[in-house]
Coordinates of C-alpha atoms in Angstrom, one line a residue:
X1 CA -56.2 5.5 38.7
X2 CA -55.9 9.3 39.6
X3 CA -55.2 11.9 37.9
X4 CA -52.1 12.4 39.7
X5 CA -50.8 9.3 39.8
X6 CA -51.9 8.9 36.6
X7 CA -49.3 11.8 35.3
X8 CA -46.8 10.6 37.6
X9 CA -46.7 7.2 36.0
X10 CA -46.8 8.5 32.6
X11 CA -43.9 10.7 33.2
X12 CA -42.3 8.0 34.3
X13 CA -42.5 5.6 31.5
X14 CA -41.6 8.7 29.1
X15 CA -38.7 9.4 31.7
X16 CA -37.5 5.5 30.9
X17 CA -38.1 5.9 27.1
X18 CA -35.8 9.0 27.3
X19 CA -32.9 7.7 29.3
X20 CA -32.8 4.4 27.3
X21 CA -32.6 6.9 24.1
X22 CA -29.8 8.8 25.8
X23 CA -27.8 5.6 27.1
X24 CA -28.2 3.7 23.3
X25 CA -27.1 7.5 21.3
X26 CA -24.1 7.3 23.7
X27 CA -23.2 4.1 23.1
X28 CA -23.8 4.6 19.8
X29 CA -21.2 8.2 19.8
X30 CA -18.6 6.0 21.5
X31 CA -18.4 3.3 19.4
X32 CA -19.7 0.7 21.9
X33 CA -23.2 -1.0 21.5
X34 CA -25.2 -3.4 23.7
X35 CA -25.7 -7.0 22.2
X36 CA -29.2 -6.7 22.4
X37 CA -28.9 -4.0 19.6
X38 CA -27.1 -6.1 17.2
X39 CA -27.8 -6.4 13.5
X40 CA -28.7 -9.4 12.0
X41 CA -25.0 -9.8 10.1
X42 CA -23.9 -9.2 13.6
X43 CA -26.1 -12.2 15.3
X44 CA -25.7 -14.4 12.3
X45 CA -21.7 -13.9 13.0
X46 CA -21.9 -15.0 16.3
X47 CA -23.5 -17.8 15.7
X48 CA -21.6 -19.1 13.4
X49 CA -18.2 -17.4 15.1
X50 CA -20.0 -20.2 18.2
X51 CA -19.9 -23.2 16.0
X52 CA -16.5 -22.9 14.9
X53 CA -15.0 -22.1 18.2
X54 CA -16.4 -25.3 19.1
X55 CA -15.0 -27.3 16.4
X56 CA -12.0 -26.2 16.8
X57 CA -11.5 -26.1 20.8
X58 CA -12.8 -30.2 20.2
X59 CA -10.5 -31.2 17.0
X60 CA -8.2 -29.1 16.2
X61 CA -4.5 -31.1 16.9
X62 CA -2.3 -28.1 17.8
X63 CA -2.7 -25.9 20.6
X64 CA -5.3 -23.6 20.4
X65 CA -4.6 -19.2 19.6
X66 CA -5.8 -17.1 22.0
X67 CA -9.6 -16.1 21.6
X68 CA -8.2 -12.2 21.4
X69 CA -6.6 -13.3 18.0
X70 CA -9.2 -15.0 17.2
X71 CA -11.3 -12.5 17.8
X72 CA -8.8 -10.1 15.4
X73 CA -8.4 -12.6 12.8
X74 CA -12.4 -12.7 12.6
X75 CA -12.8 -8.8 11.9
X76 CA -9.8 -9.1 9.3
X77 CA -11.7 -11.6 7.5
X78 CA -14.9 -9.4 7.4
X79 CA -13.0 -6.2 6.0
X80 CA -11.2 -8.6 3.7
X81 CA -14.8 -9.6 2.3
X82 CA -15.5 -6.2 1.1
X83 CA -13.0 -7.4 -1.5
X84 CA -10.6 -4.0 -1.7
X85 CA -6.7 -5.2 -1.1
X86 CA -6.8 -1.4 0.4
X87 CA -8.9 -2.1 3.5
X88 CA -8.4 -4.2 6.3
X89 CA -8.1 -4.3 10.2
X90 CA -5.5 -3.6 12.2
X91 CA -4.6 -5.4 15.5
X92 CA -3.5 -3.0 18.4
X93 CA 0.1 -2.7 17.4
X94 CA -0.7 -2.8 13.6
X95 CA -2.9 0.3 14.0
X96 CA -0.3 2.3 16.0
X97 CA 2.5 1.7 13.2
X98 CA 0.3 2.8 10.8
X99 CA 0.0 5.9 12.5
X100 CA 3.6 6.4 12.9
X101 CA 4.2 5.6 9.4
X102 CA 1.8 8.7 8.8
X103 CA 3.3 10.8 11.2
X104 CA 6.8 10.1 10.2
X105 CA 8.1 9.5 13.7
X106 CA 8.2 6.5 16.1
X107 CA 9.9 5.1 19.0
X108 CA 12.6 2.2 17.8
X109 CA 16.0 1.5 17.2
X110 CA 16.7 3.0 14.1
X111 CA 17.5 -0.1 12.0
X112 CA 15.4 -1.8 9.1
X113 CA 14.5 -5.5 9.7
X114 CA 14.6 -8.2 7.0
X115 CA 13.1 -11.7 6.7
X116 CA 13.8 -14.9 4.6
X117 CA 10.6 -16.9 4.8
X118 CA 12.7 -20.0 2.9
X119 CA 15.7 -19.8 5.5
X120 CA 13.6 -18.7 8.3
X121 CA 16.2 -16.0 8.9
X122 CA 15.8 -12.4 10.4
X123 CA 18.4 -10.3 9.6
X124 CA 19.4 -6.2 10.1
X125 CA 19.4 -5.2 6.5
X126 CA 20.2 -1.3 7.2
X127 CA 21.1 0.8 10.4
X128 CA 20.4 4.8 10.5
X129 CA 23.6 6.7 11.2
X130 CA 23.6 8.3 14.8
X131 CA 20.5 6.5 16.0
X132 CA 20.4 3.7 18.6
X133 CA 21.0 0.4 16.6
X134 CA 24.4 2.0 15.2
X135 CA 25.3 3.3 18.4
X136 CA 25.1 -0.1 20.1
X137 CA 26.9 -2.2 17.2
X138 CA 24.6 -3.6 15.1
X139 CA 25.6 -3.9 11.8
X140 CA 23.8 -4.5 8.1
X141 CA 23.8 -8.2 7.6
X142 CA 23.8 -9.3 11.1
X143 CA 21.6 -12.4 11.6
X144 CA 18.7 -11.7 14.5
X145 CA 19.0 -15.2 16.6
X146 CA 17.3 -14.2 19.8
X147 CA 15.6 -11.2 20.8
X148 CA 15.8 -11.1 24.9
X149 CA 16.0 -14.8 25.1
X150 CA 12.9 -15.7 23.0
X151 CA 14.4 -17.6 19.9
X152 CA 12.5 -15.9 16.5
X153 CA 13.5 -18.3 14.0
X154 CA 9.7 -19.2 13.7
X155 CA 8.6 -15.8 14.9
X156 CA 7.2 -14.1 11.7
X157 CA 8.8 -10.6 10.8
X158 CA 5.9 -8.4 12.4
X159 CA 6.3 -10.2 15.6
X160 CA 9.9 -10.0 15.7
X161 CA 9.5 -6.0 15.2
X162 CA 7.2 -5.7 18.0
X163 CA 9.4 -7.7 20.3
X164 CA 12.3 -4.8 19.6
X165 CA 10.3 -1.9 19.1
X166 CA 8.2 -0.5 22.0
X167 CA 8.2 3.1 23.9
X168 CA 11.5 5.4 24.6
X169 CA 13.5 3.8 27.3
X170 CA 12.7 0.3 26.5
X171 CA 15.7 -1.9 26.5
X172 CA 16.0 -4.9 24.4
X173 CA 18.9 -7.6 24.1
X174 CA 19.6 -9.0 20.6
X175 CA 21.8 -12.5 20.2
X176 CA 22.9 -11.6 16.7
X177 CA 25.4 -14.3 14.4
X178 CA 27.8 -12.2 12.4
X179 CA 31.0 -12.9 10.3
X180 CA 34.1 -11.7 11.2
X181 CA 37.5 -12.5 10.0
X182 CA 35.8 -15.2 8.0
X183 CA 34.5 -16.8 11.0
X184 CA 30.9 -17.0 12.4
X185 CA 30.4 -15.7 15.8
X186 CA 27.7 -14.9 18.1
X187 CA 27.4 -12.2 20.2
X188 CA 24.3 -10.2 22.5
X189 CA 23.9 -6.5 21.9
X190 CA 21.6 -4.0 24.2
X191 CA 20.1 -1.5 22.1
X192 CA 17.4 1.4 23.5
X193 CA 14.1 2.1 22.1
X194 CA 14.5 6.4 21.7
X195 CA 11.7 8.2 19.6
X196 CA 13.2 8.8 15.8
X197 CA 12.4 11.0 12.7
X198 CA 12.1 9.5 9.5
X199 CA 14.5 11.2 7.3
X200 CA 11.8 11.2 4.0
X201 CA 14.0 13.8 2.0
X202 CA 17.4 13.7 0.9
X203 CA 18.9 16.4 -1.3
X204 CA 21.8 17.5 -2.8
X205 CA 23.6 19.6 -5.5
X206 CA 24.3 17.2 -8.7
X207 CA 26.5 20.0 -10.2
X208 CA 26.7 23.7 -10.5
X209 CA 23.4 24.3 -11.5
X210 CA 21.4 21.6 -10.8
X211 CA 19.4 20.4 -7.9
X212 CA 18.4 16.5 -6.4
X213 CA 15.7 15.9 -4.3
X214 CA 14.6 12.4 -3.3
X215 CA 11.4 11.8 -1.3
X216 CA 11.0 8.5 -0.1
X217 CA 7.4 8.7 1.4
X218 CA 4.8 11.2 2.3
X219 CA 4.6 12.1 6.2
X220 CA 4.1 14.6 8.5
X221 CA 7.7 15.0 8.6
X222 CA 8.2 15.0 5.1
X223 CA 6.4 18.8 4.5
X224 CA 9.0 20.9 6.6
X225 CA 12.1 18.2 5.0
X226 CA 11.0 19.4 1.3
X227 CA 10.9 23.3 2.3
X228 CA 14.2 23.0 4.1
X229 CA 16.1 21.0 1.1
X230 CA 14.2 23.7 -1.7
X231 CA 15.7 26.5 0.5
X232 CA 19.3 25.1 0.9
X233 CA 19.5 24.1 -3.5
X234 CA 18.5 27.6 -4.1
X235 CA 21.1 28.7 -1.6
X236 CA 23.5 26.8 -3.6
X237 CA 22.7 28.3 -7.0
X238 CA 20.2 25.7 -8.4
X239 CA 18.9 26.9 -11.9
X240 CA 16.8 23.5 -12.0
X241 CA 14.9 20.6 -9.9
X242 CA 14.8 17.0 -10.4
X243 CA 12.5 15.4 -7.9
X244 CA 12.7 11.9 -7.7
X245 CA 9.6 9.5 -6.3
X246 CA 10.2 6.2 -8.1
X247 CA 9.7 3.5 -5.4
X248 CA 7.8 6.2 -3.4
X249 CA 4.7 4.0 -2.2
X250 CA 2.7 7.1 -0.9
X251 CA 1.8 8.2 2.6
X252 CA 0.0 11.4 3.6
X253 CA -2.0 13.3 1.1
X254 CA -1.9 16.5 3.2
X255 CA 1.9 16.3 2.7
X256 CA 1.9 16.0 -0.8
X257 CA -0.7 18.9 -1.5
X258 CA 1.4 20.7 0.8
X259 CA 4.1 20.8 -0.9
X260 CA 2.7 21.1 -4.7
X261 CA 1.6 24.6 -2.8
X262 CA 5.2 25.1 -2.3
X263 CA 5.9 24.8 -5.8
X264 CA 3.4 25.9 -7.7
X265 CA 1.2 29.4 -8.6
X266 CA -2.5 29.9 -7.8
X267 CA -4.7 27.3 -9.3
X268 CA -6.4 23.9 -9.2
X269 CA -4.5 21.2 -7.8
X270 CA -6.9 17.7 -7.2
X271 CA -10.3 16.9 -6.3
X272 CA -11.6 14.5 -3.9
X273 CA -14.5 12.3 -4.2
X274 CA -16.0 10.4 -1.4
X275 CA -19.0 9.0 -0.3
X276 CA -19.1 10.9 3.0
X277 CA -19.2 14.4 2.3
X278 CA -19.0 16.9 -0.8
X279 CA -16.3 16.6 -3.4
X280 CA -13.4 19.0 -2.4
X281 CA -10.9 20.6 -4.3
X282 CA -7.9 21.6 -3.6
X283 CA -5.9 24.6 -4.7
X284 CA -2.8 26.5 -4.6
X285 CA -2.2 29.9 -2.4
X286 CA 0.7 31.2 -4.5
X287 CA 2.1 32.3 -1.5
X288 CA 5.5 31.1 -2.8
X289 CA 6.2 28.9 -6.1
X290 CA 9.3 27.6 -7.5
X291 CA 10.2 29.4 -10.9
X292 CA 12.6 27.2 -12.6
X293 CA 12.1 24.4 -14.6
X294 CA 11.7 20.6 -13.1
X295 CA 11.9 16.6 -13.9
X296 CA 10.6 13.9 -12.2
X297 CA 11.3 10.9 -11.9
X298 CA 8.8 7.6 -11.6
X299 CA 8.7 4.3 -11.7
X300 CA 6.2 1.4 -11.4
X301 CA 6.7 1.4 -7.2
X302 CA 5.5 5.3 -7.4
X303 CA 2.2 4.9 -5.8
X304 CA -0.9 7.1 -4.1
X305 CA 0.6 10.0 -2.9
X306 CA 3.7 10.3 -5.0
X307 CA 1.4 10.1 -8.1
X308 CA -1.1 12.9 -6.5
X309 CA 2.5 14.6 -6.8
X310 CA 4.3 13.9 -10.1
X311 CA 0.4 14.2 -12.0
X312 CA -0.1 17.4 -10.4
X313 CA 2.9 19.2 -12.0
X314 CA 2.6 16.7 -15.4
X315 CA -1.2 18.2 -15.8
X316 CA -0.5 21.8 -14.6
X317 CA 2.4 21.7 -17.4
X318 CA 5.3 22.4 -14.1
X319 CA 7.6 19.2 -14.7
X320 CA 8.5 16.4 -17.5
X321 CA 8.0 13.0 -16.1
X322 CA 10.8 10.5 -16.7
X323 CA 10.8 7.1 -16.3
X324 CA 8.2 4.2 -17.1
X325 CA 4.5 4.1 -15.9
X326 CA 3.4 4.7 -12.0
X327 CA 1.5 2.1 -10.2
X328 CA -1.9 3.2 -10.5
X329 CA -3.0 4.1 -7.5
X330 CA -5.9 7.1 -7.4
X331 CA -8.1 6.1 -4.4
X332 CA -8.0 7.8 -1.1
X333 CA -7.6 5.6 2.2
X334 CA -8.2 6.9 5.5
X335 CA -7.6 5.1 8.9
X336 CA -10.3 5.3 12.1
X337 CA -9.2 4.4 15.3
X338 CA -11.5 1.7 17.1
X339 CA -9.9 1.8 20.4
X340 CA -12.8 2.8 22.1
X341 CA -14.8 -0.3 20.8
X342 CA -13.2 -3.7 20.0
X343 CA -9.9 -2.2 19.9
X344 CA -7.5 -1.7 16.8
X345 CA -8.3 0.4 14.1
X346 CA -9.7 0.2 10.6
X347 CA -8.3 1.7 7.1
X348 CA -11.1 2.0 4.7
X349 CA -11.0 2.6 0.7
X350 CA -13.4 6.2 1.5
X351 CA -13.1 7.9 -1.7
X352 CA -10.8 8.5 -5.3
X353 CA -9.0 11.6 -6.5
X354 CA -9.3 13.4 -9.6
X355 CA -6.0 15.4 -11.5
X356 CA -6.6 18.8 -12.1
X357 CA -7.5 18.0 -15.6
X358 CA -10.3 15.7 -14.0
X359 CA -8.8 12.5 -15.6
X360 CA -8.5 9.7 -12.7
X361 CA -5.1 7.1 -12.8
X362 CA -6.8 4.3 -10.6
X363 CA -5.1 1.0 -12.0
X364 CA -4.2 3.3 -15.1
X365 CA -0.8 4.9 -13.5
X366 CA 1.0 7.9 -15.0
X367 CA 2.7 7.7 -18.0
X368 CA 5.8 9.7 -18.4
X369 CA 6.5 11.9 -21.3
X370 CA 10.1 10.8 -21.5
X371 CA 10.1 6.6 -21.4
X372 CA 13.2 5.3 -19.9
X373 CA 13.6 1.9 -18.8
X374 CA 16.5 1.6 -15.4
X375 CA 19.5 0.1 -16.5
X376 CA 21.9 0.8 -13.7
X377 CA 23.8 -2.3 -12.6
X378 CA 22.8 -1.1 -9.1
X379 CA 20.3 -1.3 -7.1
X380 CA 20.2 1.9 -5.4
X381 CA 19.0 4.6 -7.5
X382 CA 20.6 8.0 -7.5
X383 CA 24.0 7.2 -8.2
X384 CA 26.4 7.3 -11.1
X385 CA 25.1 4.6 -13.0
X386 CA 21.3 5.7 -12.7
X387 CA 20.3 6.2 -16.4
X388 CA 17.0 7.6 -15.5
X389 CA 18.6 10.1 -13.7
X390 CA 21.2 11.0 -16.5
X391 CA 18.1 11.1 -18.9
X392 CA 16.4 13.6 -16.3
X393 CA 19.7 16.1 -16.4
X394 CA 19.9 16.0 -19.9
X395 CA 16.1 17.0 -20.2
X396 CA 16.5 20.0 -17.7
X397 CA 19.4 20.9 -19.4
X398 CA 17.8 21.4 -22.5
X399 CA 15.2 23.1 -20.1
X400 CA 17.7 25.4 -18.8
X401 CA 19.1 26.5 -21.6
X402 CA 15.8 26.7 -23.8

């Protein structure tokens, strides 16, 4: 061979080397890889994925799911190997209400949706003042029949959900049963997906002095709802806080450290461990803190985020904690989006948090310094009869006045 072609074909098999390099890296960056470059868990699950499909496309007596939820149901079951009841796969429509949920606004009605496996009933437990589902007539306790047609009684809740919920504009037409004048009736009701803003905070004056502050979940929302209620108490001549996170399941840590910055001075707030990167700590700016003295309140539903919270101002010596002991949640989840591969998305179990005193209360919980079991004869906490909540304004009283 010459010299020349010689080089030329060289360069030409290093030119193919390089492109195939490029092309796989790509692939690789964007999530999407050839099948030729599987792994062997990868090959040994299609094989097997092959000999199930065809036992089941040959025997199995109903009619068959459709391969795409096969296909989902598959990758559930490999996340749910890993053996963490805080990982798993989301379909399509579960990975966009989990971002919603994190966000803390979605497109919907406005209404939250009940179901009674045993009755195989669907039913509007609570409507949002103002927002679309009250404004068309649906009520709390109305029995969801049909939704445009498509009878749900064997539709399971999530399904029913999606069939109402969907982008603004979208119009959907419940059959809904309903008693009136002691007699059972029927009737269909439109009702117009709109985009709406979870209302996370909820705040008010208990008395002269003394301020309430409820926070229901940790969004994006919830950061800007918690300065806005903090500025309106102290408008109103709060002397002292009772925040209250019992059956607060968690939600956004960037919310919650956000607003421990809100309340408290310059110092250590958590650190994060992960497997990923460094540790990282997190501190307060003392650009503003809250002076007077707080209570909060817990319970066994305070979970995640809400215990990032309430063990932040325990440990840092800011706020008693009433109540009885938080769940126990002290691990840090964080959700990818897979769209640009098989679709979906995936939350992962990526790391654990540590209290500024560097204790950890994974499966431990919080324990309050004040122990008070609920009594109320109701279930909705904050009102009249909340003995927690009387136990916290007799604490920051004493607070108060000390």
């Amino acid at each position: 061979m010459k010299d020349g072609y010689k080089r030329l074909f060289i360069m030409g098999i290093w030119s193919g080397i390089m492109i195939s390099l490029i092309v796989i890296i790509s692939l690789q960056l964007f999530g999407v890889i050839p099948r030729w470059w599987n792994s062997d868990l990868a090959g040994d699950v299609e094989e097997r994925a092959a000999v199930i499909e065809h036992y089941i496309d040959n025997y199995y007596w109903k009619e068959k799911v459709s391969d795409e939820k096969m296909a989902e149901y598959a990758m559930k079951g490999m996340v749910s190997a890993l053996g963490d009841k805080y990982s798993t796969y989301y379909t399509e429509e579960e990975y966009k209400q989990s971002i919603n949920s994190v966000n803390g606004d979605y497109c919907g009605i406005g209404a939250t949706v009940r179901r009674d496996s045993e009755k195989k009933r669907t039913y509007i437990e609570e409507v949002q003042a103002g927002k679309p589902a009250e404004r068309a007539g649906l009520q709390a306790g109305d029995e969801i029949l049909r939704v445009d047609g498509t009878d749900v009684t064997e539709k399971s809740l999530d399904d029913t959900v999606a069939m109402i919920k969907g982008d603004e504009g979208k119009k959907s037409v419940l059959a809904i049963a309903r008693t009136e004048n002691g007699q059972k009736i029927e009737k269909e009701i439109t009702v117009i997906c709109e985009k709406i803003i979870t209302q996370s905070v909820n705040s008010r004056m208990l008395d002269a002095d003394v301020g309430y502050i409820q926070i229901t979940e940790f969004d994006k929302e919830t950061t800007a709802q918690f300065k806005k209620a903090i500025e309106e108490l102290d408008g109103q001549g709060q002397k002292g806080l009772i925040l209250d996170v019992r059956d607060n399941g968690g939600g956004s840590l960037d919310a919650s450290i956000a607003m421990l910055d809100r309340l408290l001075p310059a110092g250590k707030l958590i650190t994060e461990k992960s497997k990923a990167k460094d540790d990282k700590e997190y501190t307060s700016t003392d650009e503003e803190h809250f002076d007077k003295p707080m209570v909060v309140l817990i319970n066994g539903n305070s979970a995640s985020a809400s215990e990032v919270f309430a063990g932040t101002l325990q440990d840092r010596g800011a706020a008693v904690l009433v109540g009885v002991s938080s769940y126990g949640k002290g691990i840090v989840q964080t959700i990818y989006s897979l769209e640009k591969s098989c679709g979906g998305g995936i939350k992962l179990t990526t790391g654990e948090y540590l209290l500024p005193s560097g204790r950890s209360i994974h499966e431990t919980g919080l324990t309050p310094d004040v122990e008070v079991e609920y009594t109320g004869t109701t279930k909705k906490m904050g009102e009249s009869d909340d003995n927690q909540l009387l136990k916290a304004g007799e604490i920051l009283r004493e607070k108060m006045n000390g």
